[in-house]
Short mmCIF file of C-alpha atoms in Angstrom, two decimals:
data_model
loop_
_atom_site.label_atom_id
_atom_site.label_comp_id
_atom_site.label_asym_id
_atom_site.label_seq_id
_atom_site.Cartn_x
_atom_site.Cartn_y
_atom_site.Cartn_z
CA MET R 1 -46.12 -66.43 16.42
CA LYS R 2 -44.51 -63.51 18.12
CA GLN R 3 -41.92 -62.77 15.03
CA ASP R 4 -45.64 -63.07 13.16
CA LYS R 5 -46.96 -60.54 15.64
CA LEU R 6 -44.03 -58.12 15.47
CA LYS R 7 -43.99 -57.96 11.97
CA ARG R 8 -47.84 -57.29 11.83
CA GLN R 9 -46.96 -54.27 14.00
CA THR R 10 -44.42 -52.71 11.91
CA LYS R 11 -45.83 -53.68 8.84
CA LYS R 12 -46.87 -49.92 6.90
CA GLU R 13 -50.67 -49.44 5.93
CA PRO R 14 -51.32 -48.60 2.42
CA GLY R 15 -52.76 -45.20 3.61
CA GLU R 16 -50.58 -44.53 5.99
CA VAL R 17 -48.43 -40.95 5.65
CA LYS R 18 -44.89 -41.27 7.71
CA ALA R 19 -45.00 -38.41 10.08
CA PRO R 20 -42.10 -35.59 8.92
CA GLN R 21 -38.64 -35.52 10.84
CA VAL R 22 -38.37 -32.56 12.80
CA GLN R 23 -35.19 -30.83 12.80
CA VAL R 24 -33.78 -29.43 16.25
CA PRO R 25 -31.94 -26.41 15.65
CA VAL R 26 -28.69 -26.90 17.27
CA TYR R 27 -27.39 -23.45 19.13
CA TRP R 28 -25.69 -22.23 22.20
CA LEU R 29 -25.09 -19.22 24.61
CA GLU R 30 -21.87 -17.68 25.06
CA THR R 31 -21.17 -15.15 27.63
CA SER R 32 -17.82 -12.86 28.00
CA ASP R 33 -17.57 -9.59 29.35
CA THR R 34 -21.38 -8.91 30.54
CA VAL R 35 -22.65 -10.11 26.67
CA SER R 36 -24.55 -13.19 26.17
CA ARG R 37 -24.74 -13.67 22.37
CA ARG R 38 -26.73 -16.82 20.92
CA TYR R 39 -25.08 -18.62 18.18
CA GLU R 40 -27.09 -20.83 15.90
CA PHE R 41 -26.61 -23.10 12.52
CA GLU R 42 -28.98 -21.80 10.13
CA PRO R 43 -30.46 -24.35 8.02
CA ASP R 44 -28.37 -23.56 4.75
CA GLY R 45 -25.35 -24.15 7.14
CA TYR R 46 -24.45 -20.71 7.84
CA LEU R 47 -23.55 -19.47 11.48
CA SER R 48 -25.86 -16.76 13.01
CA VAL R 49 -24.93 -14.47 16.16
CA LYS R 50 -27.31 -12.54 18.17
CA VAL R 51 -27.06 -10.32 21.37
CA VAL R 52 -29.10 -11.67 23.69
CA ASN R 53 -28.30 -9.65 26.72
CA ASP R 54 -25.92 -6.39 26.80
CA SER R 55 -24.72 -4.98 30.25
CA ARG R 56 -22.41 -2.86 28.87
CA PRO R 57 -22.32 0.86 29.17
CA VAL R 58 -23.25 2.57 26.50
CA TYR R 59 -19.78 3.86 25.27
CA HIS R 60 -18.60 0.45 25.01
CA ARG R 61 -21.28 -0.67 22.92
CA VAL R 62 -20.65 2.42 20.53
CA VAL R 63 -17.32 1.85 20.00
CA GLU R 64 -17.82 -1.74 19.19
CA SER R 65 -20.50 -0.91 16.51
CA PHE R 66 -18.06 1.62 15.21
CA LEU R 67 -14.88 -0.96 14.86
CA ASN R 68 -17.44 -3.57 13.26
CA LYS R 69 -18.64 -0.92 10.72
CA PHE R 70 -15.59 1.04 9.79
CA PHE R 71 -12.59 -1.59 10.66
CA PRO R 72 -11.79 -4.87 9.47
CA SER R 73 -13.22 -8.32 11.14
CA GLY R 74 -11.53 -9.41 13.82
CA TYR R 75 -9.35 -6.02 14.25
CA PRO R 76 -6.67 -6.02 15.75
CA TYR R 77 -5.53 -9.28 14.99
CA SER R 78 -6.32 -9.55 11.49
CA VAL R 79 -4.10 -6.45 9.80
CA ASN R 80 -0.26 -5.94 10.31
CA GLU R 81 1.37 -3.48 12.37
CA GLY R 82 0.70 0.15 11.98
CA TYR R 83 -3.03 -0.25 10.77
CA LEU R 84 -4.78 2.21 13.38
CA ARG R 85 -2.34 4.97 12.86
CA TYR R 86 -2.35 4.57 9.17
CA THR R 87 -6.17 4.90 9.47
CA GLN R 88 -6.56 7.47 11.81
CA PHE R 89 -4.10 9.96 9.63
CA ARG R 90 -5.67 8.81 6.72
CA ALA R 91 -9.24 10.18 8.24
CA LEU R 92 -7.41 13.37 9.14
CA GLN R 93 -6.01 13.65 5.62
CA HIS R 94 -9.60 13.02 3.68
CA MET R 95 -11.25 15.56 6.07
CA THR R 96 -9.08 18.27 4.94
CA SER R 97 -8.87 17.57 1.19
CA ALA R 98 -12.57 17.74 1.73
CA ALA R 99 -12.53 21.14 3.24
CA LEU R 100 -10.22 22.21 0.51
CA SER R 101 -12.35 20.78 -2.19
CA VAL R 102 -15.08 23.23 -1.52
CA LEU R 103 -13.27 26.06 -1.10
CA SER R 104 -11.78 25.49 -4.49
CA THR R 105 -15.01 24.84 -5.83
CA GLN R 106 -16.28 28.15 -4.29
CA SER R 107 -13.11 29.85 -6.12
CA LEU R 108 -14.01 28.53 -9.43
CA LEU R 109 -17.94 29.55 -9.39
CA PHE R 110 -16.92 32.90 -8.38
CA ALA R 111 -14.16 33.60 -11.05
CA ALA R 112 -16.38 32.00 -13.76
CA GLY R 113 -18.86 34.68 -12.76
CA LEU R 114 -16.45 37.38 -12.65
CA ARG R 115 -15.40 36.75 -16.68
CA PRO R 116 -16.87 39.57 -18.95
CA THR R 117 -17.70 37.11 -21.67
CA PRO R 118 -21.03 35.51 -22.60
CA ALA R 119 -22.37 32.28 -20.43
CA GLN R 120 -21.95 30.34 -23.70
CA ALA R 121 -17.88 30.82 -23.53
CA THR R 122 -17.88 30.46 -19.90
CA ALA R 123 -19.57 27.18 -20.45
CA VAL R 124 -17.19 26.02 -23.10
CA SER R 125 -14.19 27.00 -20.42
CA TRP R 126 -15.33 25.10 -17.80
CA ILE R 127 -15.91 21.69 -20.14
CA LEU R 128 -11.76 22.28 -21.52
CA LYS R 129 -11.15 23.23 -17.93
CA ASP R 130 -12.05 19.05 -17.25
CA GLY R 131 -10.70 17.88 -20.35
CA MET R 132 -7.46 18.99 -18.87
CA GLN R 133 -7.94 16.61 -15.76
CA HIS R 134 -8.61 13.80 -18.22
CA MET R 135 -5.07 14.80 -20.02
CA GLY R 136 -3.23 14.62 -16.65
CA LYS R 137 -4.65 11.03 -16.03
CA LEU R 138 -3.32 9.97 -19.67
CA ILE R 139 -0.05 11.11 -18.85
CA CYS R 140 0.31 9.87 -15.30
CA SER R 141 -0.33 6.52 -16.33
CA ASN R 142 2.23 5.52 -18.39
CA LEU R 143 4.24 5.83 -14.94
CA GLY R 144 2.55 2.52 -13.12
CA ALA R 145 5.80 1.01 -13.31
CA ARG R 146 7.64 3.50 -11.08
CA MET R 147 4.48 3.61 -8.81
CA ASP R 148 4.77 -0.12 -8.28
CA SER R 149 8.53 0.08 -6.65
CA GLU R 150 7.46 3.02 -5.11
CA PRO R 151 4.15 3.33 -3.78
CA LYS R 152 4.90 5.62 -0.84
CA ARG R 153 6.84 8.40 -2.84
CA TRP R 154 4.17 8.57 -5.44
CA ARG R 155 1.22 8.96 -2.95
CA ILE R 156 3.01 11.78 -1.20
CA LEU R 157 3.57 13.02 -4.77
CA ALA R 158 -0.03 12.67 -5.37
CA ASP R 159 -1.24 14.76 -2.65
CA VAL R 160 1.03 17.49 -3.26
CA LEU R 161 -0.18 17.45 -6.99
CA TYR R 162 -3.84 17.88 -5.46
CA ASP R 163 -2.68 20.58 -3.07
CA LEU R 164 -0.78 22.34 -5.82
CA GLY R 165 -3.95 22.13 -8.47
CA THR R 166 -6.63 23.02 -5.72
CA GLY R 167 -4.40 26.28 -4.94
CA LEU R 168 -4.28 26.96 -8.72
CA GLU R 169 -8.30 26.78 -8.24
CA VAL R 170 -8.56 28.63 -5.31
CA LEU R 171 -6.50 31.68 -6.79
CA SER R 172 -8.28 31.80 -9.96
CA PRO R 173 -10.82 34.82 -8.81
CA LEU R 174 -7.31 37.00 -8.89
CA CYS R 175 -7.17 36.85 -12.79
CA PRO R 176 -10.50 35.88 -14.14
CA HIS R 177 -9.58 36.95 -17.82
CA LEU R 178 -6.66 33.93 -17.35
CA PHE R 179 -9.77 31.47 -15.96
CA LEU R 180 -9.10 28.49 -18.46
CA GLU R 181 -5.40 28.79 -18.18
CA VAL R 182 -5.01 28.51 -14.46
CA ALA R 183 -8.28 26.79 -13.77
CA GLY R 184 -6.87 24.10 -16.70
CA LEU R 185 -3.41 23.95 -15.51
CA GLY R 186 -4.73 23.22 -11.76
CA ASN R 187 -7.04 20.37 -12.99
CA PHE R 188 -4.05 19.08 -15.10
CA ALA R 189 -2.42 18.38 -11.78
CA LYS R 190 -5.64 17.14 -9.61
CA GLY R 191 -5.77 14.14 -13.13
CA MET R 192 -2.24 13.10 -12.41
CA ALA R 193 -2.89 13.18 -8.46
CA VAL R 194 -6.21 11.23 -8.97
CA VAL R 195 -3.95 8.33 -11.19
CA ALA R 196 -1.23 7.94 -8.41
CA ALA R 197 -3.75 7.92 -5.10
CA ARG R 198 -5.75 5.26 -6.97
CA ALA R 199 -2.60 3.15 -8.13
CA THR R 200 -0.92 3.29 -5.51
CA ARG R 201 -3.99 2.45 -2.87
CA LEU R 202 -3.87 -1.05 -3.71
CA PRO R 203 0.07 -2.32 -2.60
CA ILE R 204 -0.68 0.17 0.34
CA TYR R 205 -3.66 -1.77 1.79
CA SER R 206 -2.11 -5.73 0.93
CA SER R 207 0.65 -4.37 3.35
CA PHE R 208 -1.73 -4.68 5.85
CA ALA R 209 -3.66 -7.13 4.72
CA LYS R 210 -2.80 -10.33 7.31
CA GLU R 211 -5.37 -13.37 6.82
CA GLY R 212 -6.34 -13.17 3.01
CA ASN R 213 -8.61 -9.90 4.13
CA LEU R 214 -7.77 -7.48 1.47
CA SER R 215 -11.39 -7.01 0.23
CA ASP R 216 -12.32 -6.67 3.87
CA LEU R 217 -9.68 -3.84 4.26
CA PHE R 218 -10.35 -2.03 0.84
CA ALA R 219 -13.74 -2.04 1.92
CA LYS R 220 -13.82 -0.84 5.58
CA GLY R 221 -10.74 1.84 4.12
CA GLU R 222 -13.26 3.46 1.38
CA ALA R 223 -16.16 3.25 4.44
CA ILE R 224 -13.85 5.61 6.74
CA SER R 225 -12.63 7.94 3.55
CA THR R 226 -16.48 8.46 2.72
CA LEU R 227 -17.33 9.47 6.33
CA PHE R 228 -14.92 11.81 6.75
CA ASN R 229 -15.14 13.05 3.49
CA VAL R 230 -18.14 13.99 4.46
CA VAL R 231 -16.86 15.67 7.61
CA GLY R 232 -14.84 17.31 5.54
CA LEU R 233 -17.43 18.92 3.25
CA GLY R 234 -19.15 20.44 6.63
CA VAL R 235 -16.03 21.74 7.94
CA GLY R 236 -15.21 23.14 4.41
CA ILE R 237 -19.10 24.68 3.81
CA HIS R 238 -18.81 26.17 7.33
CA LEU R 239 -15.37 27.99 6.36
CA ALA R 240 -16.63 28.68 3.26
CA SER R 241 -19.73 30.90 4.73
CA THR R 242 -17.64 32.39 7.43
CA VAL R 243 -13.77 32.91 7.77
CA CYS R 244 -13.04 32.20 3.96
CA SER R 245 -16.04 34.41 2.49
CA SER R 246 -13.48 36.66 1.66
CA MET R 247 -10.15 36.21 -0.71
CA GLN R 248 -8.02 36.72 2.34
CA GLY R 249 -9.60 34.26 4.30
CA LYS R 250 -8.86 31.51 1.99
CA LEU R 251 -5.35 32.92 1.62
CA ILE R 252 -4.82 32.03 5.35
CA ALA R 253 -6.93 28.60 5.84
CA GLY R 254 -5.75 27.22 2.69
CA PRO R 255 -2.48 27.06 3.04
CA LEU R 256 -2.81 25.61 6.69
CA LEU R 257 -5.29 22.77 5.56
CA SER R 258 -2.63 21.95 2.80
CA ILE R 259 0.08 21.71 5.36
CA ILE R 260 -1.88 19.77 7.50
CA HIS R 261 -3.50 17.46 4.88
CA VAL R 262 0.40 17.11 3.35
CA PHE R 263 1.90 16.18 6.79
CA SER R 264 -1.09 13.62 7.32
CA VAL R 265 -0.19 11.83 4.36
CA VAL R 266 3.32 11.61 5.04
CA GLU R 267 2.35 10.13 8.47
CA GLU R 268 0.07 7.88 6.54
CA MET R 269 3.10 6.34 4.59
CA ARG R 270 5.30 5.96 7.12
CA ALA R 271 2.89 3.84 9.10
CA ALA R 272 2.56 1.57 6.18
CA PRO R 273 4.62 -1.71 6.49
CA ILE R 274 5.10 -2.45 2.69
CA ASN R 275 6.40 -6.19 2.17
CA THR R 276 7.63 -5.90 -1.49
CA LEU R 277 11.26 -5.57 -2.34
CA ASN R 278 12.49 -2.74 -4.14
CA PRO R 279 16.02 -1.24 -4.76
CA GLN R 280 15.96 1.32 -1.50
CA ARG R 281 14.31 -1.83 0.77
CA THR R 282 16.85 -4.70 -0.50
CA ALA R 283 19.61 -2.33 0.49
CA MET R 284 18.40 -1.72 3.95
CA ILE R 285 17.90 -5.61 4.17
CA VAL R 286 20.88 -6.46 3.61
CA ALA R 287 22.97 -3.90 5.12
CA ASP R 288 21.17 -4.39 8.25
CA PHE R 289 21.73 -8.56 7.96
CA LEU R 290 25.69 -7.59 7.33
CA LYS R 291 25.89 -5.71 10.62
CA THR R 292 23.60 -7.23 13.07
CA GLY R 293 23.25 -10.76 11.20
CA LYS R 294 19.57 -10.39 11.42
CA VAL R 295 17.01 -9.93 9.15
CA SER R 296 14.54 -6.48 9.36
CA SER R 297 10.82 -6.76 8.83
CA PRO R 298 8.36 -4.65 6.97
CA ALA R 299 7.35 -3.03 10.08
CA ASP R 300 11.10 -2.42 11.24
CA LEU R 301 12.02 -0.58 7.87
CA ARG R 302 8.76 1.46 7.67
CA TYR R 303 10.08 4.76 9.49
CA ARG R 304 14.01 4.65 8.12
CA GLU R 305 12.30 4.50 4.44
CA ASP R 306 13.36 7.80 2.32
CA LEU R 307 10.34 8.99 1.24
CA LEU R 308 11.41 11.59 -0.88
CA PHE R 309 14.85 10.70 -2.31
CA PRO R 310 14.75 6.61 -2.13
CA GLY R 311 17.80 6.35 -4.77
CA ARG R 312 20.50 7.20 -2.33
CA LEU R 313 23.04 4.59 -2.14
CA ILE R 314 23.78 2.68 0.83
CA GLU R 315 27.76 2.40 1.66
CA ASP R 316 26.93 -0.81 3.78
CA ALA R 317 25.06 -2.47 1.79
CA GLY R 318 27.80 -2.29 -1.24
CA ASN R 319 26.79 0.75 -2.44
CA VAL R 320 24.51 -0.83 -5.52
CA LYS R 321 22.63 1.06 -8.16
CA VAL R 322 20.29 -1.03 -10.23
CA GLY R 323 18.54 -0.56 -13.54
CA ARG R 324 21.22 1.16 -15.51
CA ALA R 325 21.47 0.52 -19.35
CA LEU R 326 23.90 -2.75 -20.11
CA HIS R 327 25.69 -1.01 -22.95
CA LYS R 328 26.70 1.92 -20.16
CA VAL R 329 27.84 -0.32 -17.53
CA VAL R 330 29.58 -3.61 -18.98
CA LYS R 331 31.56 -4.24 -22.44
CA PRO R 332 30.84 -7.38 -24.25
CA SER R 333 33.89 -8.86 -23.30
CA LYS R 334 33.51 -8.33 -19.78
CA LEU R 335 29.84 -9.80 -19.72
CA GLN R 336 31.01 -12.89 -21.57
CA GLU R 337 34.20 -13.05 -19.01
CA TRP R 338 30.86 -12.86 -15.85
CA LYS R 339 28.49 -15.35 -17.90
CA GLU R 340 31.55 -17.98 -18.26
CA ILE R 341 32.53 -17.97 -14.20
CA PHE R 342 28.48 -17.63 -13.04
CA PRO R 343 26.81 -19.13 -15.71
CA GLU R 344 23.74 -20.09 -13.56
CA GLU R 345 23.17 -16.41 -12.27
CA LYS R 346 20.27 -13.93 -13.51
CA PHE R 347 22.28 -10.60 -12.56
CA VAL R 348 25.91 -8.83 -13.60
CA LEU R 349 28.00 -6.78 -11.22
CA SER R 350 30.02 -4.27 -12.52
CA HIS R 351 32.40 -2.45 -10.15
CA GLY R 352 33.14 1.21 -10.14
CA ASN R 353 34.60 3.97 -8.52
CA LYS R 354 31.71 5.33 -6.77
CA TRP R 355 29.38 2.48 -6.98
CA THR R 356 28.69 -1.01 -7.45
CA ASP R 357 26.15 -1.45 -11.18
CA MET R 358 23.82 -4.76 -10.73
CA LEU R 359 22.01 -5.47 -13.94
CA LEU R 360 19.17 -7.89 -14.00
CA GLU R 361 18.05 -10.14 -16.46
CA HIS R 362 14.40 -9.78 -17.90
CA ASN R 363 13.05 -13.01 -15.84
CA ALA R 364 15.03 -12.35 -12.66
CA THR R 365 13.23 -12.52 -9.23
CA ALA R 366 13.57 -10.61 -5.85
CA GLU R 367 15.66 -13.73 -5.07
CA ASP R 368 17.96 -13.24 -7.69
CA ALA R 369 18.62 -9.47 -6.79
CA LEU R 370 19.34 -10.22 -3.10
CA ARG R 371 21.99 -12.86 -4.27
CA GLY R 372 23.40 -9.95 -6.61
CA TRP R 373 23.48 -7.56 -3.68
CA LEU R 374 24.82 -9.80 -1.30
CA VAL R 375 28.03 -10.57 -3.52
CA ALA R 376 28.46 -6.87 -3.89
CA ALA R 377 28.29 -6.30 -0.32
CA TYR R 378 30.47 -8.70 0.79
CA ALA R 379 33.32 -7.66 -2.18
CA THR R 380 32.93 -4.16 -0.90
CA SER R 381 33.60 -5.06 2.67
CA MET R 382 36.51 -7.30 1.82
CA GLU R 383 37.99 -4.46 -0.54
CA LYS R 384 37.65 -2.09 2.88
CA SER R 385 39.73 -5.14 4.49
CA PHE R 386 42.08 -5.69 2.13
CA HIS R 387 42.49 -2.02 0.51
CA GLU R 388 42.79 -3.24 -2.97
CA PRO R 389 40.72 -5.80 -5.12
CA SER R 390 41.98 -9.03 -6.14
CA ALA R 391 41.06 -11.47 -8.72
CA SER R 392 39.72 -13.99 -6.47
CA MET R 393 37.94 -11.51 -3.96
CA LEU R 394 34.72 -11.91 -5.91
CA GLN R 395 34.60 -15.34 -6.25
CA ASP R 396 35.26 -15.39 -2.19
CA ALA R 397 32.14 -12.85 -1.96
CA TYR R 398 30.00 -15.33 -4.21
CA ASP R 399 30.89 -18.16 -2.06
CA LYS R 400 30.13 -16.34 1.12
CA MET R 401 26.85 -15.48 -0.24
CA ASN R 402 26.01 -19.12 -1.23
CA SER R 403 26.68 -20.08 2.32
CA ILE R 404 24.27 -18.19 4.08
CA PHE R 405 21.77 -17.86 1.20
CA THR R 406 19.27 -20.56 2.16
CA PRO R 407 18.35 -19.67 5.76
CA PHE R 408 18.54 -16.23 4.76
CA LEU R 409 16.06 -16.13 2.70
CA ASN R 410 13.82 -18.33 4.78
CA GLU R 411 14.37 -15.99 7.67
CA LEU R 412 13.19 -13.42 5.11
CA GLN R 413 9.93 -15.15 3.63
CA ALA R 414 9.03 -15.92 7.47
CA LYS R 415 8.98 -12.25 8.08
CA GLY R 416 6.64 -11.66 5.40
CA TRP R 417 8.66 -10.50 2.75
CA HIS R 418 7.35 -11.22 -0.99
CA THR R 419 10.59 -12.43 -3.15
CA ASP R 420 8.60 -13.61 -6.01
CA ARG R 421 9.01 -10.30 -8.00
CA PHE R 422 11.89 -7.49 -7.57
CA LEU R 423 9.79 -4.16 -8.23
CA ASP R 424 12.57 -2.09 -10.01
CA GLY R 425 10.59 0.61 -11.47
CA THR R 426 11.77 1.38 -15.02
CA GLY R 427 15.08 -0.20 -14.84
CA SER R 428 16.78 -1.57 -17.78
CA ARG R 429 16.81 -5.18 -18.02
CA PHE R 430 18.62 -7.64 -20.09
CA ALA R 431 18.27 -11.11 -22.16
CA PHE R 432 20.83 -13.08 -23.91
#
């Protein structure tokens, strides 16, 4: 009887509508540093955050807002060492660059107005001047492999070229009859600078990315650039209407701005911990390892890199030179002999009086370059000890390299170095 009664009570009537289930929102409050935030899961699964109470001083709130808009999420823990210094000098660089562009544009317009030619001819000259910039871009685009190998050097060179082109534009009113030649050459240099600056931007940003946040880094970096470009335009307009309204003022302010501009770029590049392996960084890693037994990190090497002449030989790393043509370095008989002794290796070493040439196969990676570099360094060190080369010295150096290479490579990768590619620029490689 009780069971029948329960069935009748729980039985759904034909017209009865089931009441909808109300989902209770999941939220909680967190308080830290006098800031209360409400965290709540939205129906689509996303987590929303709202500030409920903020009793911090206005200064602290402004700083946090600035960091959120112009620095990557999770800063400073989401970026590698040196990002703040890089950003500071990047801001100064863009400000001075924008100010210089205002002065150059003012000079170009003034020079064009001084020409004793019809307006149509002046317009044609202006268009041809812009065409020279595209020519510079096309020529510089063929140097991409070298920019991969030495992004810091090419970034500095890009800004030197930009300042050179801007300087020619500023001087154009002094020779209005040569407007097309002077302004065209200036735009040609600036076209090369634009390509070099854009091509080297990605490897530099990549060196700071720590948590796969390259897009966030790129976006926030461009935001900083835009902000200080606007500031620089304001500075340039003020200078153009006051101190630089005359050519004498431009000849004083222009070089000063250019010096600050190039100095800022150099400091930017010194702060960037590039983590790809090229000849210079590989030689420095090997030299440090042979002297101290430790592997240097990208941050350890950033202030020691030679940004202007990266091809210098390092004696402690075996004076190794990479990328010379095979037929200039090794005779066919010597090459065959090498491959018989070390058939599995993708490098060839040729010891000379002043340096050791290393040649790489087409598919050689940074690991192969490191193996060859260590062999050359150990062989050079043994030669100094015994004062004369012996037939077994190369084999001894090779065996010593093999004994330490696995832990050496593991520590290298743990320090953040990329060993999948060796960026030797346009160096020659060979294939059997």
